[in-house]
Coordinates of C-alpha atoms in Angstrom, one line a residue:
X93 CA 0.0 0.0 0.0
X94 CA 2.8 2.6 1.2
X95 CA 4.8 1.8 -1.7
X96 CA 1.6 2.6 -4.5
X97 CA 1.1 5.7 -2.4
X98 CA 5.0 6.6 -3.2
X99 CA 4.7 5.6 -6.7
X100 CA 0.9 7.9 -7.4
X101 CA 2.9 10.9 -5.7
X102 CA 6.3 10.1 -7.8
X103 CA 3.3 10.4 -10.6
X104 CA 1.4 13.5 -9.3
X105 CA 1.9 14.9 -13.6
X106 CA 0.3 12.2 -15.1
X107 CA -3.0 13.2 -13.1
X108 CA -2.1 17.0 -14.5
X109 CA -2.4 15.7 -18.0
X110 CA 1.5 15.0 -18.5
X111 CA 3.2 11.8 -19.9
X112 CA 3.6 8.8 -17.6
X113 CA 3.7 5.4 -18.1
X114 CA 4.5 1.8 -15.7
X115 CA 3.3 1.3 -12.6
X116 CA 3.3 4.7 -11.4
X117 CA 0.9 5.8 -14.1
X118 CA -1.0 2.6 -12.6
X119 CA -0.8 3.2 -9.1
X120 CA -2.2 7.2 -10.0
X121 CA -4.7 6.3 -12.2
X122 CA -5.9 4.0 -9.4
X123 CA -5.8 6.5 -6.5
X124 CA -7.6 9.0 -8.6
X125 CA -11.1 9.5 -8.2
X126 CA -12.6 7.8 -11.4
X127 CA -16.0 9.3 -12.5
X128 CA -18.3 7.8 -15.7
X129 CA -20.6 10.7 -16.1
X130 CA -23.5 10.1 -18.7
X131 CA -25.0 13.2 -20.5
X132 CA -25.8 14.2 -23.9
X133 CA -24.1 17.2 -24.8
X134 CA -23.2 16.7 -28.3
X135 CA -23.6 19.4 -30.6
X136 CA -20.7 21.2 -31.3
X137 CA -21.0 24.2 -28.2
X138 CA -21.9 21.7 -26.3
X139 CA -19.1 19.7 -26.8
X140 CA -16.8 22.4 -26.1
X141 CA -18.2 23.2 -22.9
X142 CA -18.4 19.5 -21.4
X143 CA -14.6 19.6 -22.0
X144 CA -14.5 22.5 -19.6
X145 CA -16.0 20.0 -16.8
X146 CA -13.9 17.5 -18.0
X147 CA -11.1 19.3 -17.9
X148 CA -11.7 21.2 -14.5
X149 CA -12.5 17.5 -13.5
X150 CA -8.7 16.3 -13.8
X151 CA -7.1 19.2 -12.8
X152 CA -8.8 18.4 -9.3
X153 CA -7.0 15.0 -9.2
X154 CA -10.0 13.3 -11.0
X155 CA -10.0 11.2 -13.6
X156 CA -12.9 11.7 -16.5
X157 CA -14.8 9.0 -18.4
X158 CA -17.0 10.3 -20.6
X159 CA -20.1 8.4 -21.9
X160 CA -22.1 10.7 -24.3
X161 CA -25.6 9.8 -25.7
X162 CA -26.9 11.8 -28.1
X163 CA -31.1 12.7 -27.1
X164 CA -32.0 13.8 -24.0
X165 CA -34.8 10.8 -23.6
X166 CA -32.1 8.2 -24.6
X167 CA -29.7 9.2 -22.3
X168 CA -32.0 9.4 -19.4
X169 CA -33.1 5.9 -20.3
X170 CA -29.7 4.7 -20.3
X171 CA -29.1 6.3 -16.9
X172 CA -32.4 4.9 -15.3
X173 CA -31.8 1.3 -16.6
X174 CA -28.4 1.2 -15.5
X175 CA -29.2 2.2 -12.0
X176 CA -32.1 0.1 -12.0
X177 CA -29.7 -3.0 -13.3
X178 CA -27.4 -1.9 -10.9
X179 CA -24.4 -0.9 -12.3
X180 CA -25.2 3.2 -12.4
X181 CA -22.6 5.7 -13.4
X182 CA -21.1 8.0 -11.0
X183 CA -23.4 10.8 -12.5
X184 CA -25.9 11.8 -14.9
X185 CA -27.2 14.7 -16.3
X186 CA -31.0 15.4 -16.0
X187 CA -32.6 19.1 -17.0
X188 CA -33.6 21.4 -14.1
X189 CA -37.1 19.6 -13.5
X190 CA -39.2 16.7 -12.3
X191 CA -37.0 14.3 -14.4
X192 CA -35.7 12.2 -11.9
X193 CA -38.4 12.2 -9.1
X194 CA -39.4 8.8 -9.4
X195 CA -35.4 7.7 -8.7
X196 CA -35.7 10.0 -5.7
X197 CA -38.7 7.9 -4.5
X198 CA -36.9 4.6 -5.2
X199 CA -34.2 5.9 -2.6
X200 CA -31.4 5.4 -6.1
X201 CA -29.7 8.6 -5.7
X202 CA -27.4 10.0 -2.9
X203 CA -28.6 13.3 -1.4
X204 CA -25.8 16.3 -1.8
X205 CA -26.4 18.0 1.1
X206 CA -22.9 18.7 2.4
X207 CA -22.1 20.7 -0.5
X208 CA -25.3 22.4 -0.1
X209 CA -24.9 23.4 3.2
X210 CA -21.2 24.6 2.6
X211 CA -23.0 26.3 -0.3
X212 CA -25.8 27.9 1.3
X213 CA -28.5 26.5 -1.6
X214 CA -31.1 27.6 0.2
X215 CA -30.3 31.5 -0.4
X216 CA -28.0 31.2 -3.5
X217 CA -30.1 29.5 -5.7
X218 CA -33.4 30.8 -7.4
X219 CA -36.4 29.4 -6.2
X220 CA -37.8 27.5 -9.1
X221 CA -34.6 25.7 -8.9
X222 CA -34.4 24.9 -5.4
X223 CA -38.1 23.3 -6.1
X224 CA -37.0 20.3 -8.1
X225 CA -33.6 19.8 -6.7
X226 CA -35.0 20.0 -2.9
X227 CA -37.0 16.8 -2.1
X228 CA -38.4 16.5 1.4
X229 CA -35.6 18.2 3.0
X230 CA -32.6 16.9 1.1
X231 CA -30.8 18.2 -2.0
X232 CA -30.6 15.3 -4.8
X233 CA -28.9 17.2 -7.7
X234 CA -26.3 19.9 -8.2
X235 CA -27.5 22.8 -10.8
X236 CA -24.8 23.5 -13.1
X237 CA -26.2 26.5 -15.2
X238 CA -29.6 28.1 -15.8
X239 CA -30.7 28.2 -19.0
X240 CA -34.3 29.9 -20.0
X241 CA -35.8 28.3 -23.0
X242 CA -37.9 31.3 -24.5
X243 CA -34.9 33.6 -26.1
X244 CA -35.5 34.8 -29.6
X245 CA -32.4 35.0 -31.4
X246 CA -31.8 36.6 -34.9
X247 CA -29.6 37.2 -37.9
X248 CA -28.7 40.6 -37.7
X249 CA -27.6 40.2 -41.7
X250 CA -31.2 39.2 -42.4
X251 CA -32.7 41.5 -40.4
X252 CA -31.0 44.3 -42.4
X253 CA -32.0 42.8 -45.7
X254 CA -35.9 42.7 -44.7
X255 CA -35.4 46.3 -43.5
X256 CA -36.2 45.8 -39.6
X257 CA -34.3 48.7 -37.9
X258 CA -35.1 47.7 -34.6
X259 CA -35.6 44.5 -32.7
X260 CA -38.7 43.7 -31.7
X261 CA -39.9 44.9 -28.2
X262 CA -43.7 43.6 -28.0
X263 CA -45.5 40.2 -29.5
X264 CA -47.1 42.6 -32.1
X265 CA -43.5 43.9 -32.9
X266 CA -42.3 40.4 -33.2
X267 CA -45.4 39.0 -35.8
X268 CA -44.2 42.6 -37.9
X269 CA -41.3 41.3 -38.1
X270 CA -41.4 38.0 -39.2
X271 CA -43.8 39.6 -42.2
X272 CA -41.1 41.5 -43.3
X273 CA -38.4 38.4 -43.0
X274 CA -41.1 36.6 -45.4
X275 CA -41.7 39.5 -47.5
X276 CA -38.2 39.7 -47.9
X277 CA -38.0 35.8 -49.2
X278 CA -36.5 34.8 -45.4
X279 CA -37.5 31.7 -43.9
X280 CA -39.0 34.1 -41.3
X281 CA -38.7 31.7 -38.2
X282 CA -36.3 28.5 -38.2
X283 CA -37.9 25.8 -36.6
X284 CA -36.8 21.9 -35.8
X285 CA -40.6 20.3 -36.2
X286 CA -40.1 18.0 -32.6
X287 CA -42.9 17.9 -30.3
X288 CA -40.2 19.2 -27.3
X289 CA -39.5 22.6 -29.7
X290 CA -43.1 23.2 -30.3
X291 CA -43.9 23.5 -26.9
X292 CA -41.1 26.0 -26.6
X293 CA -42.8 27.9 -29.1
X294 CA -46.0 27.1 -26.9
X295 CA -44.8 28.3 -23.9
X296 CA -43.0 31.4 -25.2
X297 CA -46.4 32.5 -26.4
X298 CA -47.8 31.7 -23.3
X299 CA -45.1 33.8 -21.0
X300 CA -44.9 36.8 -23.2
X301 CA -48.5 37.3 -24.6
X302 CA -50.4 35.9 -21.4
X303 CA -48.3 37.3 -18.9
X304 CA -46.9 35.6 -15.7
X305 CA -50.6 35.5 -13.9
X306 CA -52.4 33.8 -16.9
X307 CA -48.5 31.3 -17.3
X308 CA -48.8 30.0 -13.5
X309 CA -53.0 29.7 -13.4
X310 CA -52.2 27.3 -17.0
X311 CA -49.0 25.6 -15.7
X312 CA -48.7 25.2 -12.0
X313 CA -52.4 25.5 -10.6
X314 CA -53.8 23.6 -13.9
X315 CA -56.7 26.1 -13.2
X316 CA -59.6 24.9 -15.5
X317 CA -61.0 28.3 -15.9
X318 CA -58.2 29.6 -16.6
X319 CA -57.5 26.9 -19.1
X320 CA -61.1 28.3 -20.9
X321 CA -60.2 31.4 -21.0
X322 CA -60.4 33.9 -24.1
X323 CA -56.7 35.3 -23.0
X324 CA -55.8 31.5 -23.4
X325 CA -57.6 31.0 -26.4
X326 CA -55.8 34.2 -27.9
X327 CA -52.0 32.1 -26.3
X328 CA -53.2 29.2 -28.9
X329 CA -54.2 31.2 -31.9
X330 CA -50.8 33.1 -31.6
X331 CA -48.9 29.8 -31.2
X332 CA -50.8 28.3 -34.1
X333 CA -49.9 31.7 -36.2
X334 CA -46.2 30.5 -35.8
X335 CA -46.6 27.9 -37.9
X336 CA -47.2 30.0 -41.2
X337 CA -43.5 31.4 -41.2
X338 CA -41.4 27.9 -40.7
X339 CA -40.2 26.0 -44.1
X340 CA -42.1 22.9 -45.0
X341 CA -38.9 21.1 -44.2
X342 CA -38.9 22.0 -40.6
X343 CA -40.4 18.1 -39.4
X344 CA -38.0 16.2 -37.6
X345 CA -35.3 18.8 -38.1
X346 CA -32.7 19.1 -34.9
X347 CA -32.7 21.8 -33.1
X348 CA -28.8 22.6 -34.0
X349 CA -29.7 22.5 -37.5
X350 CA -32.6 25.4 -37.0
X351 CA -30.2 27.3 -35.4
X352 CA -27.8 26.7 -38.2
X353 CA -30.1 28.8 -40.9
X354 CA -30.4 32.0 -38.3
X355 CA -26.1 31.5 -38.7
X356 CA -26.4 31.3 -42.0
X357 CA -28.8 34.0 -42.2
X358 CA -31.0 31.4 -44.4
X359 CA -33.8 31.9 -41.7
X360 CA -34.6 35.9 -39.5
X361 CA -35.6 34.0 -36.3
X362 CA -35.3 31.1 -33.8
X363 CA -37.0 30.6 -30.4
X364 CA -35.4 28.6 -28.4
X365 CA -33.3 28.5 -25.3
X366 CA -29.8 29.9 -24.5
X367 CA -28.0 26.5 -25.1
X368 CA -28.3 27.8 -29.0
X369 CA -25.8 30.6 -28.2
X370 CA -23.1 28.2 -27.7
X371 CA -23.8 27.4 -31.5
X372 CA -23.4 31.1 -32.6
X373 CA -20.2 30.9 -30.7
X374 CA -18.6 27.9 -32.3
X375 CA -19.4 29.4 -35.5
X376 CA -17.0 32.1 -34.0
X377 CA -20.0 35.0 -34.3
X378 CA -20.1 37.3 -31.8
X379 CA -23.3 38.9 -30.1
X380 CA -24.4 42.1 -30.9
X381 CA -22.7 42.0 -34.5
X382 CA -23.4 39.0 -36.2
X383 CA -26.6 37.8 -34.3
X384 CA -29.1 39.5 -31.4
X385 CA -30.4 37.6 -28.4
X386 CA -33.6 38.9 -27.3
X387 CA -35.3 37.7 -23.6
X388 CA -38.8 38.6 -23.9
X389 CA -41.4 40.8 -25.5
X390 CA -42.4 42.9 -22.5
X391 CA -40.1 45.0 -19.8
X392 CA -41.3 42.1 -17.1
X393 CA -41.2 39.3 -19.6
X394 CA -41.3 36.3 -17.2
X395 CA -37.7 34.7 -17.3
X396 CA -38.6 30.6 -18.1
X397 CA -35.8 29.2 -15.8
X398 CA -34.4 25.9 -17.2
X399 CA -31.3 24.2 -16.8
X400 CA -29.0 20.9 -16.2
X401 CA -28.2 19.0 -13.0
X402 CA -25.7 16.2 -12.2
X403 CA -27.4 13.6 -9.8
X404 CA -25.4 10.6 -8.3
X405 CA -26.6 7.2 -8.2
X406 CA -26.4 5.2 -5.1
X407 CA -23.6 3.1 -4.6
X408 CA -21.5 0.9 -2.2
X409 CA -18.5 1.8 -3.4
X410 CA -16.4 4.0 -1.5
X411 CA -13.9 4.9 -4.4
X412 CA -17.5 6.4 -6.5
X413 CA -18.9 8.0 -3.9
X414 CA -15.4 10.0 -3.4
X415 CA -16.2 10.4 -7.4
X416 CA -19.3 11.7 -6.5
X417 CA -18.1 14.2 -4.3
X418 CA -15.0 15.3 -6.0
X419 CA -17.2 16.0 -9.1
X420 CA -19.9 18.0 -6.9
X421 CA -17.6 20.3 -5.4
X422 CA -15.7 21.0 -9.0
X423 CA -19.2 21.2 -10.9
X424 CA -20.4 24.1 -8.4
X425 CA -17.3 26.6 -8.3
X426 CA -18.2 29.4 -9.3
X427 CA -14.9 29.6 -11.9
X428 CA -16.4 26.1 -13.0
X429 CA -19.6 27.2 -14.0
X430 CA -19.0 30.4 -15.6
X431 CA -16.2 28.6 -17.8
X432 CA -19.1 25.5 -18.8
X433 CA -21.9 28.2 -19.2
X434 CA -19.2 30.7 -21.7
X435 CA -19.4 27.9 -24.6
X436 CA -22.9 26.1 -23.3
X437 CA -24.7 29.2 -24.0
X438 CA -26.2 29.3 -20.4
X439 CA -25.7 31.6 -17.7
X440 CA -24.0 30.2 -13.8
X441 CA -26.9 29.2 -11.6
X442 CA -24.6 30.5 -9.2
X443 CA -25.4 34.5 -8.5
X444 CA -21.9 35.4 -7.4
X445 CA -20.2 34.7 -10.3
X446 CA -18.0 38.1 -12.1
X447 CA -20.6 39.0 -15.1
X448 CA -18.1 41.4 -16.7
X449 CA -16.4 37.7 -18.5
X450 CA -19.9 36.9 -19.5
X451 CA -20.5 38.0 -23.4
X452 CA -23.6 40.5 -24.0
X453 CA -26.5 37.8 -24.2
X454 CA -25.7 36.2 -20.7
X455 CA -24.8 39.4 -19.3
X456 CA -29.0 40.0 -20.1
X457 CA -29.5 37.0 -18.3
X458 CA -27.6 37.7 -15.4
X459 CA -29.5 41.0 -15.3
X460 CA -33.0 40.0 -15.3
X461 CA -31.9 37.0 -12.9
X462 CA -31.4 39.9 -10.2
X463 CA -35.7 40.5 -10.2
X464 CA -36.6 37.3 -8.6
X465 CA -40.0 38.6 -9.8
X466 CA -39.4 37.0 -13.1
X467 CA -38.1 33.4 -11.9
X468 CA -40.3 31.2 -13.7
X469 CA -39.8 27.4 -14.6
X470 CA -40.3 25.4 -17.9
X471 CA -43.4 23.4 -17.8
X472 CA -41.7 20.5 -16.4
X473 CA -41.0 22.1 -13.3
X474 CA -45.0 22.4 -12.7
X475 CA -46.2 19.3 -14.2
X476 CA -45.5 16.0 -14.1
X477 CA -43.8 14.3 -17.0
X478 CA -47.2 12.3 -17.4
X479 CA -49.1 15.7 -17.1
X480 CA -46.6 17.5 -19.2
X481 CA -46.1 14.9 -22.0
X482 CA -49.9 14.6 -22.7
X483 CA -50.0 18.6 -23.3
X484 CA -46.8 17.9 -25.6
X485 CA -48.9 15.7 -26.9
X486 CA -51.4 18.0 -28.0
X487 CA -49.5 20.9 -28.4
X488 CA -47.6 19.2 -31.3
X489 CA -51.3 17.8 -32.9
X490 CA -52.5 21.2 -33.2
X491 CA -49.4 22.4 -34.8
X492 CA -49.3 19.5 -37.5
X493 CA -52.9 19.0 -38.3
X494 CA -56.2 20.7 -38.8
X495 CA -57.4 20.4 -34.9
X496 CA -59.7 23.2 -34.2
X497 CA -58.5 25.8 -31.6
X498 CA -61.5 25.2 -29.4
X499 CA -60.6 21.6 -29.1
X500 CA -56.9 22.2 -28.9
X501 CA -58.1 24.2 -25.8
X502 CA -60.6 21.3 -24.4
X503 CA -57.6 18.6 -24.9
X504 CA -55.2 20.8 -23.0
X505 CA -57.7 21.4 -19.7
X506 CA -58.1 17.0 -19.9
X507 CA -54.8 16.7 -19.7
X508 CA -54.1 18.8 -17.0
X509 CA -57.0 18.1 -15.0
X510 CA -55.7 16.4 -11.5

């Protein structure tokens, strides 16, 4: 034992990424803290920020073994079956939400509450966060970044062809707009035709045209009146109206892809959340020249708080759960998450983080993050993913068929009765 504890020391640079081979290579690789994370970062800003973690990771002492799985639902598959079938991974990404509930129930993951308390969660963190991390006392995940779903972003080189002089401030603003990109012979709004980016579309509608009152009486009281409503009725029409200014090509298309045409200044507009930044950035455009990042279509535009966690399956083995830990603390430094969020597109859940190394988009973010009156989560937050997957459901039937907005607006109050 005392002589593999000489020979990881005599190897300290191999753990710092320098060369190092026989058995003191061995001996370090074995002392180091080995951690399989599963996620599915795998566009190309995505990639380039799980590196970050990766790298932050080793230069801790860690070693990194990445498992990536490209689609959110097959990775969380993959990460439930393998706890389930018990051999889990030392972590796993899951989005800011009700995701992985059910494993809390099962008693699979360990809490994180040392780091939380170290941390002070309870006051750092924004509240719709702290509501799906939090279960019954204990903290199960630890937030990495904050993403908020409902950005419009836009080719400023398209915007100057269709003549739009000024970025739209107000939903009427917005619908001008996208006339103009389609006047001008732009695909006016890129869109990937998946039932997950419809609802986007759904709930950006629903945040910035009903308001935050009309959002949480929909979303998180599943208030049937409310539900009935003409001012919902008007949400619907308006989301429906989107679907005149995508390209018939839009089914199945990735989100990535959609963000690709606003680069390419093929298509004026995309709504979707923050993570497409880190697309704009790989493409080495800069905000505020080549593109625009807009928040919302009101001054108090609610501020649809999404995000990604790492939770840690339960395990017997002392060298994971040393893993485990290792890789909390690392994920949650402040330095940490403002490097990941830089290329991810996302802002540091974190509010202590310097926002003068943020670029102009984030720096928005971080803003608007300061009036806790606009912390609002996704849909998954409020619902459960039975509750939230049959309004997908019927979101994304009313978007590709003929359904009637009266019964588009009956078939979302069934499926969010209790």
């Amino acid at each position: 034992m005392y002589k593999a504890q000489i020979l990881a020391l005599a190897c300290a640079a191999f753990l710092a990424g320098a060369a190092c081979t026989g058995p003191a290579a061995a001996a370090a690789a074995q002392a180091a803290p080995r951690a399989e994370v599963i996620h599915w970062w795998t566009s190309g800003g995505e990639s380039a920020a799980i590196k970050e973690l990766a790298q932050a990771y080793r230069a801790a002492g860690g070693v990194w073994v990445d498992s990536a799985i490209a689609g959110g639902d097959q990775s969380r598959a993959v990460t439930i079956n393998r706890i389930v079938g018990g051999n889990p991974p030392t972590a796993a990404q899951f989005n800011t939400s009700r995701q992985f509930f059910d494993v809390i129930e099962q008693g699979m993951l360990n809490n994180v509450d040392e780091i939380a308390r170290a941390q002070n969660w309870d006051k750092l963190l924004p509240e719709p966060v702290v509501n799906v991390i939090k279960v019954d006392g204990h903290y199960y995940a630890v937030p990495l970044n904050i993403h908020m779903q409902a950005w419009i972003w836009y080719s400023k080189a398209a915007f100057q062809k269709a003549g739009i002089a000024k970025e739209p401030a107000t939903v009427g603003e917005f619908f001008a707009a996208l006339d103009k990109l389609k006047a001008a012979g732009i695909v006016p709004l890129a869109h990937g035709g998946q039932a997950w980016q419809e609802t986007i579309l759904f709930t950006a509608m629903l945040s910035n045209l009903g308001g935050k009152d009309l959002y949480l009486k929909v979303l998180r009281d599943r208030d049937q009146r409310a539900i009935a409503s003409p001012a919902f009725r008007n949400v619907l029409l308006a989301y429906k109206r989107l679907q005149t200014y995508v390209d018939p090509r839009s089914p199945g298309r990735n989100w990535n892809d959609a963000t690709a045409m606003v680069i390419s200044g093929r298509a004026g507009m995309q709504v979707m959340g923050d993570w497409a930044k880190g697309e704009f950035m790989a493409a080495k455009q800069v905000a505020g020249q080549q593109f625009g990042c807009i928040a919302g279509l009101a001054p108090n535009s609610p501020y649809l708080i999404q995000g990604d966690v790492f939770v840690f399956p339960k395990t017997a083995n002392a060298g994971a759960v040393q893993a485990q830990k290792l890789l909390a603390s690392v994920v949650s430094a402040p330095a940490t998450q403002l490097a990941f969020s830089r290329l991810k597109g996302s802002i540091p859940v974190r509010s202590d983080v310097d926002a003068s190394r943020a670029d102009l988009c984030a720096q928005k973010g971080i803003a608007i993050m300061k009036d806790r009156t606009r912390h609002l989560g996704v849909s998954e937050v409020y619902l459960t993913p039975d509750q939230n997957g049959a309004m997908q459901d019927v979101l994304t039937a009313y978007w590709n068929t003929g359904m009637t907005v009266d019964k588009a607006q009956k078939s979302i109050a069934a499926a969010l009765q209790d």
